[in-house]
């Protein structure tokens, strides 16, 4: 079936078309949900809720706008992910969270760190999922969705400074988690050489 | 920058990560979407049903309006009568003022703007007509118009009287006379014909009161007055003795003392008051007669009525309970359903507001139930056996067994026994039904509509037997009152068909579906299910 026809039928409320769209895009959208959630079970809940919202909002999708279905669905999924986190994780963003003990330390190059690190996606995903909920959300929005701090602040109803500090803390945590792996990889390389 | 590098690492590796979800997600998702579609379908069905209902009601209203259309003339006659009343009021006001000519004429013009317009439409008045002169002319015109419309109603009345057997012959005859009268009435050219007609119908009374000495103009006006009164007499079925001599003389006196000049009108306030009384009395008579005429048109009357009605109702119902198989014991073979037949006798009070009917009743319902149940009883049967008792005896040196007697031995054998019982119950209820009905169709003989409501049943007594499937025992309802629920609620939805025998008495048939919302028996019984079924009610209703 032509993708346009598939989407057209989906907009008209065709159940089979919806199932086919699910088969086509669920894996990619599951990746989005996994980044926003703490674990896979939550991600699957998030995915299901997101697809229900996609189905209910199908009439708002303008086929002729040139917007791809995936972009539209991903936007709904991200919104749903944020709402899911707010509802189930109950994280709060402290307003005075800008006091970083040593902000320069974040920009300092890590010893033995190399950009050519080979770390599996699963490990990286686990690192993201292990981030505190607030950090994870802002990290996702900034890194993966390419939103600015101003946009994030509007999105989450927080101040831009809070967004910045949360992102810094998220990066710091991730950096700490990557370092040992990088060191061990370097050591292995040295041993091999 | 290390921050950018960290971002790059995650963006590159996780930016487009694709992880297939578990298959259970899809299954539950499809189920949820299906439930949404199902709910939407239900909603659509509900909307369609509601739309059909609204259309049906609208079509009923349209039908009602079609029925009402021919009767609009009667409304015109009412309007005319209202105008006549205002005219009379204006004349009384005029007589009360009674001081200055100019004031009087101004007051008349203020009070009677519509009357003047109407007069102007039908008369070529060369000069402004004074109040006293315009009154008989205008009232004459009104009477002619009223007689036209009322003639139609009298025709209807005639037709209905033929159907209903009512004695309206006199009115019909007069109505025909009026018809002839109004056909020939063209002011002022046909005035003589009217005079002749009136003089033919009421020769004796008119001849007594004619003022032969009156001037030609006065005679003409007098004739108009007489015409008015005669016409109204015909309309209102007033006997000539009531109005003919005394009142016409009064009118004559008014007219005698009523010269054409406006200056002399000031002094006739007493006569005007007297005349006003006459008109008021005539109007009250018109009110009475026209109400009867309105009532004769049933569809128009019914559409606006607010009446009470009392009636007697007899109902017969056939219901069934499907039994709760989850509570069934293995040792009990049950019947699949309980058949219940009920008889109801009660009284019903109905309040009709237009097409809506609110009914509240009370009565006794006797429900007879029957069902078959089979119980498998496990028993042990005693079996008697006789065994020979042997004894060894040495005969000829050889031991030989010899029967010395018999022994009776009983043994128990397991046995299954199926006991089939035909159980019957009889439960009496005090029933209080409440329903709201709406008449979709209203004819002269039949009304049809639907009704919905609730029924409350309060148990009065019960007797019979009920199977206890757990203990395989049969319990008496009379002994154990807890086996039945004392209060029952049911919903009813039905069709109302009413046959109007007379305007006051009607017969009603009401087939309906009853669904019990509460259980009739104890929760632990297999019979504890909601019963539902059809019943039909017959009622005789008298409108108050």
Short mmCIF file of C-alpha atoms in Angstrom, two decimals, chain B residues 75-532:
data_model
loop_
_atom_site.label_atom_id
_atom_site.label_comp_id
_atom_site.label_asym_id
_atom_site.label_seq_id
_atom_site.Cartn_x
_atom_site.Cartn_y
_atom_site.Cartn_z
CA UNK B 75 -58.56 32.51 16.12
CA UNK B 76 -59.52 35.35 13.80
CA UNK B 77 -62.94 35.42 15.35
CA UNK B 78 -61.31 35.60 18.76
CA UNK B 79 -59.25 38.52 17.57
CA UNK B 80 -62.35 40.22 16.34
CA UNK B 81 -64.02 39.70 19.63
CA UNK B 82 -61.04 41.15 21.40
CA UNK B 83 -61.24 44.17 19.17
CA UNK B 84 -64.91 44.43 19.92
CA UNK B 85 -64.13 44.43 23.60
CA UNK B 86 -61.58 47.14 23.17
CA UNK B 87 -64.15 49.08 21.24
CA UNK B 88 -66.57 48.78 24.09
CA UNK B 89 -63.95 49.83 26.55
CA UNK B 90 -63.18 52.79 24.41
CA UNK B 91 -66.82 53.75 24.32
CA UNK B 92 -67.06 53.56 28.09
CA UNK B 93 -63.98 55.68 28.37
CA UNK B 94 -65.53 58.10 25.95
CA UNK B 95 -68.72 58.27 27.96
CA UNK B 96 -66.80 58.84 31.14
CA UNK B 97 -64.96 61.74 29.66
CA UNK B 98 -68.08 63.20 28.17
CA UNK B 99 -67.05 66.89 28.46
CA UNK B 100 -65.45 68.16 25.37
CA UNK B 101 -65.97 67.11 21.83
CA UNK B 102 -62.35 67.37 20.91
CA UNK B 103 -61.18 65.35 23.90
CA UNK B 104 -63.64 62.64 23.14
CA UNK B 105 -62.63 62.31 19.54
CA UNK B 106 -58.96 62.30 20.49
CA UNK B 107 -59.53 59.63 23.10
CA UNK B 108 -61.36 57.55 20.57
CA UNK B 109 -58.58 57.86 18.09
CA UNK B 110 -56.02 56.91 20.70
CA UNK B 111 -57.85 53.89 21.96
CA UNK B 112 -58.99 52.67 18.58
CA UNK B 113 -56.14 52.95 16.16
CA UNK B 114 -56.66 49.46 14.78
CA UNK B 115 -60.40 49.81 14.75
CA UNK B 116 -60.16 52.97 12.71
CA UNK B 117 -57.82 51.27 10.31
CA UNK B 118 -60.17 48.38 9.92
CA UNK B 119 -63.08 50.69 9.38
CA UNK B 120 -61.12 52.68 6.88
CA UNK B 121 -60.37 49.54 4.95
CA UNK B 122 -64.03 48.65 4.62
CA UNK B 123 -65.77 51.96 4.45
CA UNK B 124 -65.42 54.95 2.33
CA UNK B 125 -65.90 57.41 5.08
CA UNK B 126 -66.06 60.86 3.60
CA UNK B 127 -65.64 62.46 6.96
CA UNK B 128 -64.28 61.31 10.25
CA UNK B 129 -66.87 59.20 11.91
CA UNK B 130 -67.61 59.93 15.49
CA UNK B 131 -67.20 57.29 18.14
CA UNK B 132 -70.87 56.58 18.50
CA UNK B 133 -71.38 56.21 14.77
CA UNK B 134 -68.31 54.17 14.16
CA UNK B 135 -69.14 51.75 16.92
CA UNK B 136 -72.15 50.10 15.35
CA UNK B 137 -70.53 50.16 11.92
CA UNK B 138 -67.37 48.66 13.19
CA UNK B 139 -69.13 46.15 15.36
CA UNK B 140 -71.28 45.29 12.39
CA UNK B 141 -68.17 44.63 10.39
CA UNK B 142 -66.71 42.58 13.19
CA UNK B 143 -69.86 40.58 13.50
CA UNK B 144 -69.84 39.88 9.82
CA UNK B 145 -66.24 38.71 10.03
CA UNK B 146 -66.91 36.74 13.17
CA UNK B 147 -69.93 35.16 11.58
CA UNK B 148 -67.81 34.15 8.60
CA UNK B 149 -65.27 32.40 10.78
CA UNK B 150 -67.78 31.07 13.24
CA UNK B 151 -69.83 29.82 10.37
CA UNK B 152 -66.93 27.55 9.51
CA UNK B 153 -66.76 26.38 13.07
CA UNK B 154 -70.46 25.80 13.11
CA UNK B 155 -70.00 23.68 10.03
CA UNK B 156 -67.40 21.65 11.89
CA UNK B 157 -69.72 21.50 14.80
CA UNK B 158 -72.44 20.29 12.53
CA UNK B 159 -70.25 17.54 11.15
CA UNK B 160 -69.15 16.54 14.55
CA UNK B 161 -72.63 16.56 15.92
CA UNK B 162 -73.57 14.18 13.15
CA UNK B 163 -70.77 11.87 14.19
CA UNK B 164 -71.20 12.17 17.89
CA UNK B 165 -74.91 12.34 17.87
CA UNK B 166 -74.99 15.63 19.63
CA UNK B 167 -78.02 17.77 19.11
CA UNK B 168 -76.74 20.86 17.44
CA UNK B 169 -79.44 21.08 14.86
CA UNK B 170 -80.70 24.45 15.98
CA UNK B 171 -77.25 25.95 15.93
CA UNK B 172 -76.55 24.50 12.55
CA UNK B 173 -79.68 25.99 11.14
CA UNK B 174 -78.78 29.32 12.56
CA UNK B 175 -75.27 28.95 11.29
CA UNK B 176 -76.60 28.44 7.80
CA UNK B 177 -78.78 31.47 8.20
CA UNK B 178 -75.74 33.39 9.29
CA UNK B 179 -73.85 32.15 6.30
CA UNK B 180 -76.54 33.49 4.01
CA UNK B 181 -76.52 36.65 6.01
CA UNK B 182 -72.80 37.19 5.74
CA UNK B 183 -72.64 36.37 2.06
CA UNK B 184 -75.08 39.16 1.30
CA UNK B 185 -73.62 41.61 3.75
CA UNK B 186 -71.79 44.27 1.77
CA UNK B 187 -71.75 47.65 3.41
CA UNK B 188 -73.58 49.85 2.67
CA UNK B 189 -75.11 48.67 -0.60
CA UNK B 190 -76.43 45.36 0.66
CA UNK B 191 -77.78 46.77 3.83
CA UNK B 192 -81.37 46.48 2.72
CA UNK B 193 -80.96 42.80 2.03
CA UNK B 194 -79.64 42.33 5.52
CA UNK B 195 -82.53 44.21 6.92
CA UNK B 196 -84.92 42.00 5.02
CA UNK B 197 -83.14 38.89 6.17
CA UNK B 198 -83.22 39.95 9.76
CA UNK B 199 -86.80 41.03 9.51
CA UNK B 200 -87.64 37.59 8.12
CA UNK B 201 -85.96 35.73 10.91
CA UNK B 202 -87.16 37.90 13.74
CA UNK B 203 -90.16 39.60 12.37
CA UNK B 204 -92.18 39.83 15.53
CA UNK B 205 -89.57 41.23 17.84
CA UNK B 206 -88.13 43.65 15.38
CA UNK B 207 -91.50 44.96 14.36
CA UNK B 208 -92.22 45.84 17.97
CA UNK B 209 -89.21 48.00 18.37
CA UNK B 210 -88.86 49.71 15.04
CA UNK B 211 -89.05 53.41 15.35
CA UNK B 212 -91.10 54.52 12.46
CA UNK B 213 -90.51 58.18 13.21
CA UNK B 214 -86.79 57.98 13.01
CA UNK B 215 -85.00 59.81 10.30
CA UNK B 216 -83.77 57.81 7.30
CA UNK B 217 -80.16 57.98 8.44
CA UNK B 218 -81.11 57.00 11.93
CA UNK B 219 -83.21 54.17 10.61
CA UNK B 220 -80.30 52.89 8.73
CA UNK B 221 -78.08 53.04 11.76
CA UNK B 222 -80.79 51.48 13.86
CA UNK B 223 -81.09 48.69 11.40
CA UNK B 224 -77.40 48.12 11.73
CA UNK B 225 -77.75 47.96 15.49
CA UNK B 226 -80.55 45.52 15.16
CA UNK B 227 -78.51 43.57 12.71
CA UNK B 228 -75.65 43.43 15.14
CA UNK B 229 -77.80 42.24 17.96
CA UNK B 230 -79.66 39.76 15.82
CA UNK B 231 -76.46 38.39 14.44
CA UNK B 232 -75.00 38.07 17.88
CA UNK B 233 -78.19 36.45 19.08
CA UNK B 234 -77.89 33.94 16.32
CA UNK B 235 -74.28 33.33 17.15
CA UNK B 236 -74.73 32.98 20.84
CA UNK B 237 -78.02 31.15 20.69
CA UNK B 238 -79.64 33.78 22.85
CA UNK B 239 -83.37 33.78 22.88
CA UNK B 240 -85.02 36.86 21.56
CA UNK B 241 -86.82 37.47 24.80
CA UNK B 242 -83.52 38.15 26.54
CA UNK B 243 -82.39 40.95 24.31
CA UNK B 244 -85.02 41.79 21.83
CA UNK B 245 -87.38 44.28 23.31
CA UNK B 246 -85.69 45.87 26.26
CA UNK B 247 -82.23 46.14 24.90
CA UNK B 248 -83.15 47.11 21.41
CA UNK B 249 -85.36 49.79 22.82
CA UNK B 250 -82.35 50.91 24.78
CA UNK B 251 -80.32 51.00 21.63
CA UNK B 252 -83.08 52.84 19.89
CA UNK B 253 -83.18 55.37 22.64
CA UNK B 254 -79.48 55.82 22.27
CA UNK B 255 -79.85 56.29 18.59
CA UNK B 256 -82.80 58.57 18.96
CA UNK B 257 -80.85 60.82 21.19
CA UNK B 258 -77.85 60.38 18.98
CA UNK B 259 -77.93 62.96 16.28
CA UNK B 260 -75.33 62.93 13.59
CA UNK B 261 -73.65 66.05 14.92
CA UNK B 262 -70.79 65.42 17.25
CA UNK B 263 -71.84 68.05 19.72
CA UNK B 264 -74.81 66.01 20.93
CA UNK B 265 -72.77 62.89 21.56
CA UNK B 266 -71.48 64.33 24.83
CA UNK B 267 -74.83 64.01 26.50
CA UNK B 268 -75.44 60.37 25.88
CA UNK B 269 -73.02 58.84 28.34
CA UNK B 270 -75.77 56.94 30.19
CA UNK B 271 -76.99 55.35 27.03
CA UNK B 272 -73.44 54.46 26.12
CA UNK B 273 -72.93 52.80 29.49
CA UNK B 274 -76.11 50.84 28.99
CA UNK B 275 -75.04 49.86 25.54
CA UNK B 276 -71.65 48.91 26.84
CA UNK B 277 -73.32 46.54 29.29
CA UNK B 278 -75.24 44.96 26.48
CA UNK B 279 -72.10 44.47 24.46
CA UNK B 280 -70.25 43.04 27.41
CA UNK B 281 -73.03 40.59 28.00
CA UNK B 282 -73.07 39.64 24.37
CA UNK B 283 -69.33 39.20 24.38
CA UNK B 284 -69.49 36.94 27.39
CA UNK B 285 -72.03 34.86 25.51
CA UNK B 286 -69.73 34.76 22.51
CA UNK B 287 -66.90 33.63 24.74
CA UNK B 288 -68.95 30.76 26.02
CA UNK B 289 -70.15 29.58 22.68
CA UNK B 290 -66.79 29.87 21.01
CA UNK B 291 -65.14 27.85 23.75
CA UNK B 292 -67.55 25.06 23.04
CA UNK B 293 -66.71 25.33 19.39
CA UNK B 294 -63.01 25.10 20.15
CA UNK B 295 -63.59 22.11 22.29
CA UNK B 296 -65.37 20.47 19.47
CA UNK B 297 -62.15 20.37 17.49
CA UNK B 298 -60.32 17.74 19.42
CA UNK B 299 -56.89 17.92 17.88
CA UNK B 300 -56.63 21.65 18.50
CA UNK B 301 -58.03 21.31 21.95
CA UNK B 302 -55.77 18.44 22.88
CA UNK B 303 -52.62 20.19 21.82
CA UNK B 304 -53.01 22.80 24.52
CA UNK B 305 -54.87 20.94 27.18
CA UNK B 306 -53.71 20.39 30.71
CA UNK B 307 -56.01 17.85 32.17
CA UNK B 308 -56.18 15.23 34.83
CA UNK B 309 -57.43 11.78 34.11
CA UNK B 310 -58.18 8.81 36.29
CA UNK B 311 -58.34 5.27 35.11
CA UNK B 312 -58.42 1.61 35.90
CA UNK B 313 -55.79 -0.67 34.49
CA UNK B 314 -55.52 -4.37 34.05
CA UNK B 315 -52.28 -5.88 32.93
CA UNK B 316 -51.06 -9.28 31.93
CA UNK B 317 -47.39 -10.09 31.67
CA UNK B 318 -45.23 -12.97 30.65
CA UNK B 319 -41.68 -12.86 31.94
CA UNK B 320 -38.79 -15.18 32.28
CA UNK B 321 -35.70 -15.46 34.44
CA UNK B 322 -32.70 -17.17 33.04
CA UNK B 323 -31.03 -18.96 35.90
CA UNK B 324 -27.57 -18.32 37.19
CA UNK B 325 -25.64 -21.40 36.18
CA UNK B 326 -22.53 -20.39 38.09
CA UNK B 327 -24.23 -21.30 41.32
CA UNK B 328 -25.38 -24.64 40.15
CA UNK B 329 -24.48 -27.70 42.16
CA UNK B 330 -23.44 -30.78 40.26
CA UNK B 331 -26.13 -32.77 41.93
CA UNK B 332 -28.85 -30.48 40.72
CA UNK B 333 -30.18 -30.52 37.25
CA UNK B 334 -32.01 -27.31 36.84
CA UNK B 335 -34.41 -25.97 34.40
CA UNK B 336 -33.04 -23.26 32.17
CA UNK B 337 -35.56 -20.60 33.05
CA UNK B 338 -38.42 -19.65 35.27
CA UNK B 339 -41.61 -18.72 33.54
CA UNK B 340 -43.57 -16.05 35.30
CA UNK B 341 -47.02 -14.89 34.50
CA UNK B 342 -48.43 -11.89 36.21
CA UNK B 343 -51.78 -10.24 36.56
CA UNK B 344 -52.06 -6.64 37.60
CA UNK B 345 -55.02 -4.59 38.63
CA UNK B 346 -54.65 -1.01 39.64
CA UNK B 347 -55.61 2.60 39.35
CA UNK B 348 -53.80 5.23 37.41
CA UNK B 349 -53.78 9.00 37.65
CA UNK B 350 -52.57 10.83 34.58
CA UNK B 351 -51.64 14.45 34.15
CA UNK B 352 -51.66 15.55 30.54
CA UNK B 353 -49.67 18.61 29.62
CA UNK B 354 -50.01 19.06 25.90
CA UNK B 355 -48.67 15.88 24.40
CA UNK B 356 -46.85 14.81 27.52
CA UNK B 357 -48.48 12.42 29.93
CA UNK B 358 -47.25 11.85 33.44
CA UNK B 359 -48.80 8.78 35.00
CA UNK B 360 -48.62 7.50 38.54
CA UNK B 361 -50.47 4.44 39.62
CA UNK B 362 -50.88 1.87 42.32
CA UNK B 363 -52.14 -1.65 42.20
CA UNK B 364 -51.69 -5.27 43.07
CA UNK B 365 -49.66 -7.62 40.96
CA UNK B 366 -49.77 -11.34 41.41
CA UNK B 367 -46.92 -13.23 39.86
CA UNK B 368 -47.18 -16.94 39.32
CA UNK B 369 -43.95 -18.71 38.59
CA UNK B 370 -43.28 -22.23 37.57
CA UNK B 371 -40.19 -24.18 36.78
CA UNK B 372 -38.95 -27.71 36.83
CA UNK B 373 -35.92 -28.88 38.70
CA UNK B 374 -34.33 -32.26 39.01
CA UNK B 375 -32.25 -33.32 41.93
CA UNK B 376 -29.91 -36.25 41.82
CA UNK B 377 -29.89 -37.86 45.20
CA UNK B 378 -27.11 -40.21 46.15
CA UNK B 379 -28.52 -42.98 48.31
CA UNK B 380 -27.53 -46.45 49.47
CA UNK B 381 -29.96 -49.21 48.97
CA UNK B 382 -30.20 -52.20 51.24
CA UNK B 383 -30.19 -55.46 49.38
CA UNK B 384 -31.38 -58.56 51.16
CA UNK B 385 -29.63 -61.78 50.41
CA UNK B 386 -30.33 -65.21 51.72
CA UNK B 387 -27.38 -67.49 52.05
CA UNK B 388 -27.36 -71.12 52.94
CA UNK B 389 -25.65 -72.21 56.09
CA UNK B 390 -23.68 -75.36 55.64
CA UNK B 391 -22.39 -77.75 58.16
CA UNK B 392 -19.98 -80.53 57.55
CA UNK B 393 -21.32 -83.88 58.57
CA UNK B 394 -19.47 -87.23 58.28
CA UNK B 395 -21.61 -89.57 56.43
CA UNK B 396 -20.27 -93.05 55.89
CA UNK B 397 -16.91 -91.87 56.92
CA UNK B 398 -16.95 -89.11 54.38
CA UNK B 399 -17.32 -85.48 55.39
CA UNK B 400 -20.25 -83.99 53.61
CA UNK B 401 -21.61 -80.42 53.68
CA UNK B 402 -25.20 -80.33 54.53
CA UNK B 403 -27.50 -77.28 54.43
CA UNK B 404 -28.74 -76.71 57.86
CA UNK B 405 -30.55 -73.46 57.26
CA UNK B 406 -30.59 -69.99 55.62
CA UNK B 407 -29.16 -66.71 56.77
CA UNK B 408 -30.48 -63.30 55.86
CA UNK B 409 -27.70 -60.82 54.93
CA UNK B 410 -28.29 -57.15 54.09
CA UNK B 411 -25.85 -55.12 52.00
CA UNK B 412 -25.81 -51.42 51.03
CA UNK B 413 -25.45 -50.43 47.39
CA UNK B 414 -24.82 -46.88 46.17
CA UNK B 415 -27.64 -45.57 44.08
CA UNK B 416 -28.37 -42.30 42.26
CA UNK B 417 -31.92 -41.20 42.22
CA UNK B 418 -33.23 -38.32 40.15
CA UNK B 419 -36.11 -36.50 41.71
CA UNK B 420 -37.95 -34.14 39.41
CA UNK B 421 -40.05 -31.47 40.99
CA UNK B 422 -42.42 -29.04 39.43
CA UNK B 423 -42.15 -25.99 41.60
CA UNK B 424 -44.57 -23.14 41.64
CA UNK B 425 -44.38 -19.82 43.39
CA UNK B 426 -46.92 -17.15 43.90
CA UNK B 427 -45.73 -13.74 44.92
CA UNK B 428 -47.98 -10.75 45.46
CA UNK B 429 -46.65 -7.28 45.04
CA UNK B 430 -47.88 -3.79 45.64
CA UNK B 431 -46.93 -2.15 42.39
CA UNK B 432 -46.39 1.58 41.92
CA UNK B 433 -45.71 2.43 38.30
CA UNK B 434 -44.58 5.85 37.15
CA UNK B 435 -44.23 6.69 33.51
CA UNK B 436 -43.80 9.62 31.20
CA UNK B 437 -45.47 9.33 27.84
CA UNK B 438 -45.52 11.37 24.70
CA UNK B 439 -48.24 11.31 22.06
CA UNK B 440 -46.74 11.18 18.61
CA UNK B 441 -50.06 11.05 16.88
CA UNK B 442 -53.30 12.65 17.94
CA UNK B 443 -56.41 12.10 16.00
CA UNK B 444 -60.03 12.63 16.74
CA UNK B 445 -60.46 9.00 17.64
CA UNK B 446 -57.02 7.60 18.29
CA UNK B 447 -53.94 8.80 20.10
CA UNK B 448 -50.65 6.97 19.77
CA UNK B 449 -47.34 7.50 21.44
CA UNK B 450 -44.72 5.93 23.61
CA UNK B 451 -44.01 5.87 27.30
CA UNK B 452 -41.10 5.06 29.55
CA UNK B 453 -40.80 4.84 33.26
CA UNK B 454 -39.99 2.89 36.37
CA UNK B 455 -42.01 0.45 38.42
CA UNK B 456 -41.55 -0.17 42.10
CA UNK B 457 -42.75 -3.47 43.50
CA UNK B 458 -43.14 -4.05 47.19
CA UNK B 459 -43.66 -7.65 48.15
CA UNK B 460 -46.79 -8.29 50.13
CA UNK B 461 -46.66 -12.02 50.53
CA UNK B 462 -45.22 -15.08 48.91
CA UNK B 463 -45.90 -18.74 48.92
CA UNK B 464 -44.56 -21.71 47.11
CA UNK B 465 -41.27 -23.47 47.01
CA UNK B 466 -37.84 -22.74 45.81
CA UNK B 467 -34.97 -25.08 45.19
CA UNK B 468 -31.84 -24.73 47.25
CA UNK B 469 -29.35 -26.02 44.77
CA UNK B 470 -26.52 -26.13 47.27
CA UNK B 471 -28.22 -28.38 49.74
CA UNK B 472 -30.53 -29.88 47.15
CA UNK B 473 -33.41 -29.05 49.39
CA UNK B 474 -36.66 -27.39 48.58
CA UNK B 475 -37.48 -24.48 50.82
CA UNK B 476 -40.80 -22.92 51.43
CA UNK B 477 -41.12 -19.30 50.56
CA UNK B 478 -43.79 -18.82 53.16
CA UNK B 479 -41.53 -20.06 55.93
CA UNK B 480 -38.37 -18.31 54.90
CA UNK B 481 -39.05 -14.71 53.98
CA UNK B 482 -35.40 -14.01 53.33
CA UNK B 483 -35.50 -16.08 50.16
CA UNK B 484 -37.18 -13.30 48.26
CA UNK B 485 -36.32 -9.65 47.93
CA UNK B 486 -38.90 -7.33 49.35
CA UNK B 487 -38.35 -4.51 46.90
CA UNK B 488 -37.98 -4.70 43.18
CA UNK B 489 -37.34 -1.99 40.64
CA UNK B 490 -38.09 -2.36 36.99
CA UNK B 491 -37.82 -0.24 33.91
CA UNK B 492 -40.62 -0.10 31.41
CA UNK B 493 -40.75 1.04 27.83
CA UNK B 494 -43.89 0.76 25.83
CA UNK B 495 -46.35 2.04 23.29
CA UNK B 496 -49.55 3.83 24.20
CA UNK B 497 -52.60 3.56 22.01
CA UNK B 498 -55.71 5.38 23.19
CA UNK B 499 -59.16 5.13 21.68
CA UNK B 500 -61.35 8.07 22.51
CA UNK B 501 -64.87 6.81 22.98
CA UNK B 502 -66.25 10.16 24.07
CA UNK B 503 -64.38 13.38 24.77
CA UNK B 504 -64.21 12.32 28.41
CA UNK B 505 -63.86 8.57 28.25
CA UNK B 506 -61.13 6.66 26.52
CA UNK B 507 -59.72 3.18 26.41
CA UNK B 508 -56.02 2.63 26.50
CA UNK B 509 -53.80 -0.24 25.41
CA UNK B 510 -50.22 -0.23 26.53
CA UNK B 511 -47.93 -3.07 25.43
CA UNK B 512 -44.58 -2.64 27.08
CA UNK B 513 -41.25 -4.21 27.86
CA UNK B 514 -40.35 -4.62 31.50
CA UNK B 515 -36.81 -5.22 32.66
CA UNK B 516 -36.16 -5.79 36.33
CA UNK B 517 -33.14 -4.00 37.64
CA UNK B 518 -33.01 -5.90 40.90
CA UNK B 519 -33.11 -9.58 41.66
CA UNK B 520 -36.21 -11.31 42.77
CA UNK B 521 -34.65 -13.98 44.94
CA UNK B 522 -31.84 -14.36 47.38
CA UNK B 523 -28.38 -13.74 45.95
CA UNK B 524 -27.26 -17.28 46.69
CA UNK B 525 -29.97 -18.85 44.59
CA UNK B 526 -29.68 -19.81 41.00
CA UNK B 527 -32.99 -18.08 40.54
CA UNK B 528 -31.45 -14.78 41.60
CA UNK B 529 -31.43 -13.25 38.16
CA UNK B 530 -33.25 -10.32 36.73
CA UNK B 531 -36.41 -11.15 34.92
CA UNK B 532 -37.67 -9.39 31.86
#
